[in-house]
Short mmCIF file of C-alpha atoms and ligand atoms in Angstrom, two decimals:
data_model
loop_
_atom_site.label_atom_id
_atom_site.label_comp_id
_atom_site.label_asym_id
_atom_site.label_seq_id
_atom_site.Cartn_x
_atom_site.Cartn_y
_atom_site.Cartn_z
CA UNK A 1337 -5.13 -13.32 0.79
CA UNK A 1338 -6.19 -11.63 -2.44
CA UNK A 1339 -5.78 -8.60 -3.59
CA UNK A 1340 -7.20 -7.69 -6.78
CA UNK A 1341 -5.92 -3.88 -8.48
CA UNK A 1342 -8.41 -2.19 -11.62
CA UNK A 1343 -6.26 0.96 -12.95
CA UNK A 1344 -5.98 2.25 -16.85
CA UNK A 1345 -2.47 2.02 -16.18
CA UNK A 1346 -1.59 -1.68 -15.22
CA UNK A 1347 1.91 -1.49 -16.69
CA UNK A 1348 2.43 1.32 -13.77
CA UNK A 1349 2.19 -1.64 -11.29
CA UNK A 1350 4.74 -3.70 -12.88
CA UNK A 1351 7.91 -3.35 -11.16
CA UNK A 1352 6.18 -2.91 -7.51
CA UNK A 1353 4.80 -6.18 -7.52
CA UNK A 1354 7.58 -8.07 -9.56
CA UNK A 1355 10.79 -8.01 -6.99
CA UNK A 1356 11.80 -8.81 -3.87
CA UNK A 1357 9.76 -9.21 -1.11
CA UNK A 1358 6.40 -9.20 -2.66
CA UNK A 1359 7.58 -11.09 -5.26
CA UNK A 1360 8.61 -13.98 -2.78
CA UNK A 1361 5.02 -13.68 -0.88
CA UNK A 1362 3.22 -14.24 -4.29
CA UNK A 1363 5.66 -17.05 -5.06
CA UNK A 1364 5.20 -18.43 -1.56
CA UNK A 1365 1.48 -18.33 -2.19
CA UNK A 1366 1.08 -16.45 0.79
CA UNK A 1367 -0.53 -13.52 -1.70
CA UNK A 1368 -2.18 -13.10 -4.73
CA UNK A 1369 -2.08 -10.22 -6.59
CA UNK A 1370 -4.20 -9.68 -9.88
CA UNK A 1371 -4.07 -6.35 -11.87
CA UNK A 1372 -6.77 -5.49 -14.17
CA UNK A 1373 -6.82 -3.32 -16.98
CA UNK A 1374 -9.65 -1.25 -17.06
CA UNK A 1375 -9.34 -1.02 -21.07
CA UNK A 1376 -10.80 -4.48 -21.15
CA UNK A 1377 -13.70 -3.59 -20.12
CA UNK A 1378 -14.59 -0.50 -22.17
CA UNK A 1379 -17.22 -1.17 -24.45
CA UNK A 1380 -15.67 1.81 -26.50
CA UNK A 1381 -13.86 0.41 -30.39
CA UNK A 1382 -11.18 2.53 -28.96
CA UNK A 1383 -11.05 1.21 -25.54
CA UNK A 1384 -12.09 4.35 -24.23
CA UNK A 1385 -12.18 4.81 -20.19
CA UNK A 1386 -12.36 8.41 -20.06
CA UNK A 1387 -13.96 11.16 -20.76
CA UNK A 1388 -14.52 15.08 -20.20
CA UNK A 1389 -15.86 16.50 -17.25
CA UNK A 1390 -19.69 17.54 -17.38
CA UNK A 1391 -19.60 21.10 -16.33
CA UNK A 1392 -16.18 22.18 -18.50
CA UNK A 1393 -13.00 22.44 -17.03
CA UNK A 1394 -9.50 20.96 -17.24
CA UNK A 1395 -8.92 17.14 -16.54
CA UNK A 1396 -10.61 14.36 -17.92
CA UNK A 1397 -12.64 11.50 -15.72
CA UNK A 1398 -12.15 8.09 -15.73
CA UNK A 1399 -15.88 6.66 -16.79
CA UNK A 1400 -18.46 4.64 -14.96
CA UNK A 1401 -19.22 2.17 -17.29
CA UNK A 1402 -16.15 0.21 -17.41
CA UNK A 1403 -15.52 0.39 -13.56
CA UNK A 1404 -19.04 -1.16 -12.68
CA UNK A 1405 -18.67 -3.69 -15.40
CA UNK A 1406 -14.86 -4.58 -13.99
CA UNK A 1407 -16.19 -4.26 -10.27
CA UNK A 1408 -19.40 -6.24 -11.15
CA UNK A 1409 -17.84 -8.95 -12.79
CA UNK A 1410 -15.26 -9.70 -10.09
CA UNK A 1411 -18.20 -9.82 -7.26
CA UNK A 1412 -19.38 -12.21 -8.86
CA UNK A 1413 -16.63 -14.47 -8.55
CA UNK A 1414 -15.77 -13.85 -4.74
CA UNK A 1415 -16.95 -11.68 -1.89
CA UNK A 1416 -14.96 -8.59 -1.15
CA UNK A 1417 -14.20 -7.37 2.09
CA UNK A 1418 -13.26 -4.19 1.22
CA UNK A 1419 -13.96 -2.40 -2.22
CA UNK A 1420 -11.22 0.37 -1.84
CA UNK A 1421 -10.69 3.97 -3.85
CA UNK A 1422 -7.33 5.32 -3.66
CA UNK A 1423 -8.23 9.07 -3.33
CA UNK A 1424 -6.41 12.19 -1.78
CA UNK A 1425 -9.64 13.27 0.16
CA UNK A 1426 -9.53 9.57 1.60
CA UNK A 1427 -9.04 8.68 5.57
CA UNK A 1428 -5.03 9.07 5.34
CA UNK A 1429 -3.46 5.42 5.79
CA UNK A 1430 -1.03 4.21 9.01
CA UNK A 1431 -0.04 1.07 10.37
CA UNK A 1432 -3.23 0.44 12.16
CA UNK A 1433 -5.10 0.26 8.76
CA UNK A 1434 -2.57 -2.27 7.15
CA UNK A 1435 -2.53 -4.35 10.11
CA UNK A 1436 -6.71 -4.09 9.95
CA UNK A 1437 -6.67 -4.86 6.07
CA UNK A 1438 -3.92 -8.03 6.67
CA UNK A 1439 -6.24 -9.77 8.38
CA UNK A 1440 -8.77 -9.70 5.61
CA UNK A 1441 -9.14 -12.36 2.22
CA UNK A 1442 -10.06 -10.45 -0.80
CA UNK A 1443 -9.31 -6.93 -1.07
CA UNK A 1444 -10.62 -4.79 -4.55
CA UNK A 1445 -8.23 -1.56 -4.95
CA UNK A 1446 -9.37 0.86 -7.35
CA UNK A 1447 -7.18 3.46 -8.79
CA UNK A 1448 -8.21 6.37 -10.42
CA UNK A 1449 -6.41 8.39 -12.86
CA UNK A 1450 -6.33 12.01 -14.64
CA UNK A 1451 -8.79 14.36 -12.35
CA UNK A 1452 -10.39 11.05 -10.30
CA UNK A 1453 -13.38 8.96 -10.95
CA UNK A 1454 -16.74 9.91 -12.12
CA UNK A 1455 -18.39 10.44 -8.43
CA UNK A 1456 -21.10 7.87 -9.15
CA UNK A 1457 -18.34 5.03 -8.43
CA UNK A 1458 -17.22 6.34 -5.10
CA UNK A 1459 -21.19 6.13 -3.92
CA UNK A 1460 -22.58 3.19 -5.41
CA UNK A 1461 -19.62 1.08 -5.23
CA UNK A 1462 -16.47 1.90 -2.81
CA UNK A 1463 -16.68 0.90 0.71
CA UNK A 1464 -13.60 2.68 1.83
CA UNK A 1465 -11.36 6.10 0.80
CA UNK A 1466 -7.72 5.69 1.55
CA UNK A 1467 -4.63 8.26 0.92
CA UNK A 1468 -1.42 7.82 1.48
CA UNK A 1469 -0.96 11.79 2.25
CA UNK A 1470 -1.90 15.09 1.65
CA UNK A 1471 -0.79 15.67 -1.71
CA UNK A 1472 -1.77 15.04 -4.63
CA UNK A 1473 -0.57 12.11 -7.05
CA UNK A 1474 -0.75 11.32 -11.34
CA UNK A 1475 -2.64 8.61 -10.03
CA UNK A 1476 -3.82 5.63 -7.98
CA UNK A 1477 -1.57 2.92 -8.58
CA UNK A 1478 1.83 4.30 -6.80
CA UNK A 1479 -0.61 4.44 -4.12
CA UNK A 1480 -1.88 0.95 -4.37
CA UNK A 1481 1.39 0.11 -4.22
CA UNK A 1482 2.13 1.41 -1.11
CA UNK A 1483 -0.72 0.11 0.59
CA UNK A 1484 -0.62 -3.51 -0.94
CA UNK A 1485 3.16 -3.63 0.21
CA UNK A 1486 2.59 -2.36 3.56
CA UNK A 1487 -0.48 -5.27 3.87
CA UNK A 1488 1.57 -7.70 2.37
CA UNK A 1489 4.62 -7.48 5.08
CA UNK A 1490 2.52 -8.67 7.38
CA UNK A 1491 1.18 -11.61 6.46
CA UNK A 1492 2.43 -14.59 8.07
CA UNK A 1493 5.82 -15.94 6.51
CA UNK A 1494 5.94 -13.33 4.43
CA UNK A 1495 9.22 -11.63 6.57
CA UNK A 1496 11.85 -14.14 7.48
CA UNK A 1497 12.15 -13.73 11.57
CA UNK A 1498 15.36 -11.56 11.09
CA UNK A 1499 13.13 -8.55 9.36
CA UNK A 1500 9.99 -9.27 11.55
CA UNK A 1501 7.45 -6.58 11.50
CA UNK A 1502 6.65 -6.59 14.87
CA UNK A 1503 10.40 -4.89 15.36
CA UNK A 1504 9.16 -2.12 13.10
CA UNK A 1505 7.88 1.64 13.70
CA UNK A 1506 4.30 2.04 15.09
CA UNK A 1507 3.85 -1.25 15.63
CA UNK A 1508 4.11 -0.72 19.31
CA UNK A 1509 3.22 2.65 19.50
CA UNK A 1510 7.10 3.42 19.00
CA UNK A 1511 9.21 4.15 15.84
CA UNK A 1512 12.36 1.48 15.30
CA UNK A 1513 15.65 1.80 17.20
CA UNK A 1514 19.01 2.80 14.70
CA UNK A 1515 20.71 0.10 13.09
CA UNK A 1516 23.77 -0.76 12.46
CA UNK A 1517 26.16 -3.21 10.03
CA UNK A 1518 29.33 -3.73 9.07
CA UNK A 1519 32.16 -2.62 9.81
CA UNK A 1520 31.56 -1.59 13.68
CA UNK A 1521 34.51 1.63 12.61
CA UNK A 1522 33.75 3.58 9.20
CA UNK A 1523 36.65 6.12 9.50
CA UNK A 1524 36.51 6.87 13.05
CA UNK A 1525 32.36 6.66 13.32
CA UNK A 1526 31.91 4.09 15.69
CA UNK A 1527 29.24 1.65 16.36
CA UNK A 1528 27.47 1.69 20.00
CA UNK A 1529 29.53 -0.38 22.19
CA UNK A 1530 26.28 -2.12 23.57
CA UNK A 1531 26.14 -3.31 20.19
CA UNK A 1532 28.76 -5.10 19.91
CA UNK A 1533 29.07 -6.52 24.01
CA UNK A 1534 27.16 -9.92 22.78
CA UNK A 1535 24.88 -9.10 25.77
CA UNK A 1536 21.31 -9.64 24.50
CA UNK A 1537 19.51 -8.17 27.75
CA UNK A 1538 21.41 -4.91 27.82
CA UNK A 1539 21.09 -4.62 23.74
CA UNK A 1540 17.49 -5.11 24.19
CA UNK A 1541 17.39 -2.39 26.95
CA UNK A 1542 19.39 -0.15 25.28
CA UNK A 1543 16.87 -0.94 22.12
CA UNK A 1544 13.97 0.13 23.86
CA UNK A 1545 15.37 3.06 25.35
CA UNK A 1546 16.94 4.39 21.88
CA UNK A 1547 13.05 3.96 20.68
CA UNK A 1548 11.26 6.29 23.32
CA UNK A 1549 14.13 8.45 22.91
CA UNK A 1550 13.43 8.92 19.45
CA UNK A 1551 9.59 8.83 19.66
CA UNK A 1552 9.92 11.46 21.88
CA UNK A 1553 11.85 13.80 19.43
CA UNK A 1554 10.31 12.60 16.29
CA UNK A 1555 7.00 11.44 16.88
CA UNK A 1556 5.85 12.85 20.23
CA UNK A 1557 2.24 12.90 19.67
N1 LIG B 2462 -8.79 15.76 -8.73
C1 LIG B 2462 -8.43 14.96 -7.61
C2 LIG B 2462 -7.05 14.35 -7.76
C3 LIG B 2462 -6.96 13.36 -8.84
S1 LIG B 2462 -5.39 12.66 -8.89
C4 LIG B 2462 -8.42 15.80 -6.37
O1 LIG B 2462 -8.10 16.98 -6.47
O2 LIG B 2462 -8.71 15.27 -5.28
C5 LIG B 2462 -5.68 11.19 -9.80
C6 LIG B 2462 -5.84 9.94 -9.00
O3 LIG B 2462 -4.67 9.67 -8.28
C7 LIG B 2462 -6.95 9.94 -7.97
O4 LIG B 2462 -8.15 9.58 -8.56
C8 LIG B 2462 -6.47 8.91 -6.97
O5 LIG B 2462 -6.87 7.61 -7.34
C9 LIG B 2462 -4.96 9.01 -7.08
N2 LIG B 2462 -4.33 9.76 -5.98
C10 LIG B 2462 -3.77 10.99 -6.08
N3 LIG B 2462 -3.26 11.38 -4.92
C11 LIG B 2462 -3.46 10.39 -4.03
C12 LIG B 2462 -3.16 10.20 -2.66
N4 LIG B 2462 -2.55 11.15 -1.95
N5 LIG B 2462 -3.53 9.04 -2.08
C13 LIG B 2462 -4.17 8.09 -2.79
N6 LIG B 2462 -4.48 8.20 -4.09
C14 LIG B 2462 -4.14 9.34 -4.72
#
């Protein structure tokens, strides 16, 4: 899989993409990630990518120019299956669209930045809105982030078996079971004893039952 990031801010997507995990999955080759700078791409001496909002107001908006040039340029070097703008207003994200975007090969994130993107973009060019929530960000690329990461989790061999995503929340329709390490008495707080009974069938049950329990309380819808 690909995943391909355009933001004015690349150095903002840095440390996500740089450490653990994700780090491994690109080193695996089981991901590529490639941020581009919008800047490059600005025809601007300056390197100019924004500018104010027609109609007044506070906020300036991240051009048109650049973005079709960046977006144009990297069509033509592979099909897309998804040309995405990380935007509040967006269809809000959940496990069933990261499993949906795992399975496809070239994904195009754009961020925007300051008040958004000049609305010409989201038209002619996005195929899909994502947010990660109902509030409002400094800009895309935290969310890109978050999206790319939960994506990237799920590709095969990307989680050794012991922190298999198919053990996670909403996966099944449930959210996970508690967990538990080392040492099995912190002060007189005391691990389950299922836990600890080496009896895979009745930690499994008990598991399952911790996860309806909880799914109940915490997610009952
Ligand atoms: N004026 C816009 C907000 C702009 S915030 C509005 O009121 O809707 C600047 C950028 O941050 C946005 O263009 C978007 O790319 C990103 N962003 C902010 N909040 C976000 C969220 N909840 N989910 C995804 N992207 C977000």
């Amino acid at each position: 899989m690909r995943i391909d990031i355009i933001t004015c801010l690349p150095k903002l997507l840095e440390s996500p993409f740089n450490d653990s995990i994700l780090k491994r999955a690109q080193n695996k080759g089981l991901v590529e990630v490639v941020v581009h700078d919008l800047r490059d791409y600005s025809e601007d001496k300056h390197k100019k990518v924004d500018d104010y909002a027609f109609g007044g107001g506070a906020g300036m908006v991240l051009m048109i120019e650049p973005i079709a040039k960046c977006i144009r340029k990297l069509k033509t070097e592979r099909a897309y299956d998804e040309i995405i703008y990380m935007s509040p207003d967006g269809e809000n994200f959940s496990q069933g669209i990261a499993n949906e975007l795992s399975l496809k090969k070239n994904i195009l994130i754009l961020c925007g930045h300051y008040k958004g993107v000049d609305e010409r973009v989201r038209e002619h060019f996005i195929t899909r809105e994502i947010s990660i929530g109902d509030y409002v960000l400094s800009g895309g690329e935290l969310a890109a982030a978050v999206v790319s990461d939960a994506i990237i989790r799920l590709l095969p061999g990307v989680l050794g078996d012991e922190t298999s995503a198919l053990s996670d929340s909403f996966q099944d329709g449930l959210v996970a079971p508690p967990v538990y390490t080392r040492p099995a008495d912190f002060e007189g707080l005391r691990v389950p004893d299922v836990l600890l009974s080496g009896h895979q069938k009745k930690i499994e049950d008990w598991r399952f039952e911790q996860s309806v329990q909880r799914t109940k309380l915490r997610r009952p819808e």
